[in-house]
Coordinates of C-alpha atoms in Angstrom, one line a residue:
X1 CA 68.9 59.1 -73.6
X2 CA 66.1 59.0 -76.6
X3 CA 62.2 58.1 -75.2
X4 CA 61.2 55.4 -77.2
X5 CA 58.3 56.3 -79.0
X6 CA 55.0 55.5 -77.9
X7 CA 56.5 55.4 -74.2
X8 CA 55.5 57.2 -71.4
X9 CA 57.9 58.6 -68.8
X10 CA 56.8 60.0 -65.8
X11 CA 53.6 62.8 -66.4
X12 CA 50.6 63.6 -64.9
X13 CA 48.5 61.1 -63.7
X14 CA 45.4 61.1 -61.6
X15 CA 45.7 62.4 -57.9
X16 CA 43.0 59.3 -57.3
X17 CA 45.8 56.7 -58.3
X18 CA 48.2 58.4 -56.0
X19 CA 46.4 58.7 -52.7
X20 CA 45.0 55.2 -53.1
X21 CA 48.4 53.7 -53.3
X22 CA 49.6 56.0 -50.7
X23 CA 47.0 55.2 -48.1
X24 CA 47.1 51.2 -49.1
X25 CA 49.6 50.6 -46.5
X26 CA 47.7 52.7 -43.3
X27 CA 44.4 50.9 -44.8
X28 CA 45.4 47.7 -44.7
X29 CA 46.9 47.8 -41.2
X30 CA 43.3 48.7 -39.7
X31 CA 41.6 45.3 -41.8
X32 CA 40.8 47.5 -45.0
X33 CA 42.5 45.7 -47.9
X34 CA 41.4 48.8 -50.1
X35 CA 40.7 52.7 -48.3
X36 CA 37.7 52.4 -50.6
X37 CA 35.4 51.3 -47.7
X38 CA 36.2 54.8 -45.8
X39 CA 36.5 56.4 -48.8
X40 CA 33.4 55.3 -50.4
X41 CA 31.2 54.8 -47.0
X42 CA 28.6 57.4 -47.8
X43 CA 27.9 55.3 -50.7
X44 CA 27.5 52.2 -49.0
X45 CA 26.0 53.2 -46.1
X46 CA 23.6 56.0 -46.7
X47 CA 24.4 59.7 -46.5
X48 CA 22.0 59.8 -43.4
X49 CA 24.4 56.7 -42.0
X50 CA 27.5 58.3 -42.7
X51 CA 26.8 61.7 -41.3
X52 CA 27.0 59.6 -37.7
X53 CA 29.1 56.8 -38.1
X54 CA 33.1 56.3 -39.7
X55 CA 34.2 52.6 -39.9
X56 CA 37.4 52.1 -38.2
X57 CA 38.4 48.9 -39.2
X58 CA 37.9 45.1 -40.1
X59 CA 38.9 42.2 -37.9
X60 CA 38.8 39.0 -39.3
X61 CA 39.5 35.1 -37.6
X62 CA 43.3 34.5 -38.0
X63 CA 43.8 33.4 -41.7
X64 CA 40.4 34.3 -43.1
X65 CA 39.5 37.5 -45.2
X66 CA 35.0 36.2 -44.6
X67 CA 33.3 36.9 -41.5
X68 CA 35.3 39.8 -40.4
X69 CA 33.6 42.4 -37.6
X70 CA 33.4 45.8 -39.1
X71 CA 34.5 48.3 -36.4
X72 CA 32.2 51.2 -36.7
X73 CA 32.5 54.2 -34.5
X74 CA 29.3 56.4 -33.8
X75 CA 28.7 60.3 -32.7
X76 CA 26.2 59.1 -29.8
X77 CA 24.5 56.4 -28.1
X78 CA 21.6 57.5 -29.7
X79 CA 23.0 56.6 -32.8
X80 CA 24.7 53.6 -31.3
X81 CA 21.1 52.4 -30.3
X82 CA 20.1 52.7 -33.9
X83 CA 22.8 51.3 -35.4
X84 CA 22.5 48.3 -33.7
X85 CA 18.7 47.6 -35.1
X86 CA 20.0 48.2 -38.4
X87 CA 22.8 46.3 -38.7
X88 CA 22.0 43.5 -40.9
X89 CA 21.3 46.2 -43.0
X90 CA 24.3 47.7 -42.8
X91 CA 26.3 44.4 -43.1
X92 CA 24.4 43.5 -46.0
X93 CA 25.4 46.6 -48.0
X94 CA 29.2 45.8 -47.0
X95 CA 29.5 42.7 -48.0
X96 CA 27.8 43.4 -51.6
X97 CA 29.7 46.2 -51.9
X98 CA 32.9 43.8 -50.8
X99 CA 31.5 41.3 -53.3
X100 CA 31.3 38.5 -51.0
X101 CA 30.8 38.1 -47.2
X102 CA 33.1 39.7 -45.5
X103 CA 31.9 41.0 -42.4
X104 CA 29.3 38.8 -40.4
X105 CA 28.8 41.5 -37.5
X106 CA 29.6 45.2 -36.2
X107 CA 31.4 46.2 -33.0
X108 CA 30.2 50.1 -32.6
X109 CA 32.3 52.5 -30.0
X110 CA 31.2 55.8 -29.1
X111 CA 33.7 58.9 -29.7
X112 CA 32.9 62.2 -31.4
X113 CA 33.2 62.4 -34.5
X114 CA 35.3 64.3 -37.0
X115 CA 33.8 67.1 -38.9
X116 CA 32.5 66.7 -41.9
X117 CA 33.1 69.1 -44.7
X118 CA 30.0 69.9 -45.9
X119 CA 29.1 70.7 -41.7
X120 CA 30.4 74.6 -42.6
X121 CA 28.2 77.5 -40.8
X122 CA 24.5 77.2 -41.2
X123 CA 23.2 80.5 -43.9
X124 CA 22.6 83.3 -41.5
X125 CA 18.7 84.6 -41.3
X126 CA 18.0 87.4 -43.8
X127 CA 17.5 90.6 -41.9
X128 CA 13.9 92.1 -42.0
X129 CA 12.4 95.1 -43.5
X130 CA 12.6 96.8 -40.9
X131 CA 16.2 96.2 -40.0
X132 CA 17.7 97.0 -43.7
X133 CA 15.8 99.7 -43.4
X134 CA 17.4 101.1 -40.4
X135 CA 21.3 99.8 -41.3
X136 CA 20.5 102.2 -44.8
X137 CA 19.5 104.9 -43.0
X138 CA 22.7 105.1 -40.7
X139 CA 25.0 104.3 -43.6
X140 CA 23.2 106.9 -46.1
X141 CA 26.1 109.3 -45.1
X142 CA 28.7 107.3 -45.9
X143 CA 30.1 108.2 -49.1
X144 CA 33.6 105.9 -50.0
X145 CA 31.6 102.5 -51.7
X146 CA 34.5 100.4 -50.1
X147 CA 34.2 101.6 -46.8
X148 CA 30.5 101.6 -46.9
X149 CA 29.9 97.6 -48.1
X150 CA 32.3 97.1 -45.0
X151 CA 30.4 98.8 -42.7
X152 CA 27.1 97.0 -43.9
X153 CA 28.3 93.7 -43.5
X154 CA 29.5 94.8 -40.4
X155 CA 26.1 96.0 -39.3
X156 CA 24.9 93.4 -40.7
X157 CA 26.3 90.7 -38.4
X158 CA 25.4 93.1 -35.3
X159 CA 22.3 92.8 -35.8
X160 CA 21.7 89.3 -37.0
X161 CA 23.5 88.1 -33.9
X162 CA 21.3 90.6 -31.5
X163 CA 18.2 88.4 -32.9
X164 CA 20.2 85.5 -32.3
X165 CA 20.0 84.2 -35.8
X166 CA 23.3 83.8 -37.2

């Protein structure tokens, strides 16, 4: 069977392409016509905003894609408490990122949320003078270089955690 020219069959193509039509289908069930509203919510919401809240889903009136109630779950009622004074905000920035009014209000629930990706360790503290100091002095014997930058980072974490820093 001959390609015709000019014709593409199969190939690589953008993982973006795939995982949007994959997750169409899960999306749509929870109100989300597009996943771009999860997807994207650090860009509609705020970066501060998203690090506490993950929308959940869309409800709208039976037979009506306007004036839907974004579901929005939060960390705390902390957050909850200042959610609630800035959600005109927040609806405003939904519906001109939808284009058009789509949601009208916000229904927040507390659960914890997911980690985030970027919520990794915190840098341990740099040890002080005094402490390289004293790790170099016990590991001045040790000859083998392998064995040695083992050892250090092993000390290293010993006595970073005796400090309480890391």
């Amino acid at each position: 069977m001959a390609m015709t020219p000019g014709k593409r069959q199969g190939g690589a193509r953008a993982v973006g392409q795939a995982v949007g039509k994959l997750t169409a289908t899960a999306y749509g069930r929870r109100g989300f016509a597009q996943g771009d509203v999860i997807r994207h919510w650090p860009q509609i919401a705020g970066d501060l905003l998203a690090r506490h809240t993950l929308p959940d889903r869309i409800t709208f009136p039976r037979g009506q894609r306007t004036g839907g109630l974004l579901h929005l779950q939060v960390g705390n009622s902390a957050v909850a408490t200042e959610v609630q004074h800035l959600e005109p905000l927040i609806v405003e920035k939904v519906n001109t990122y939808f284009g058009y009014g789509a949601v009208k209000g916000i229904h927040l629930f507390q659960r914890p949320l997911p980690p985030r990706k970027d919520d990794g360790p915190a840098e341990p503290r740099p040890l002080s003078p005094a402490e390289r100091a004293a790790l170099e002095s016990e590991l001045k014997a040790v000859t083998d270089p392998e064995l040695r930058r083992a050892l250090e980072g092993l000390g290293q974490a010993i006595l970073r955690r005796r400090r309480g820093g890391g």
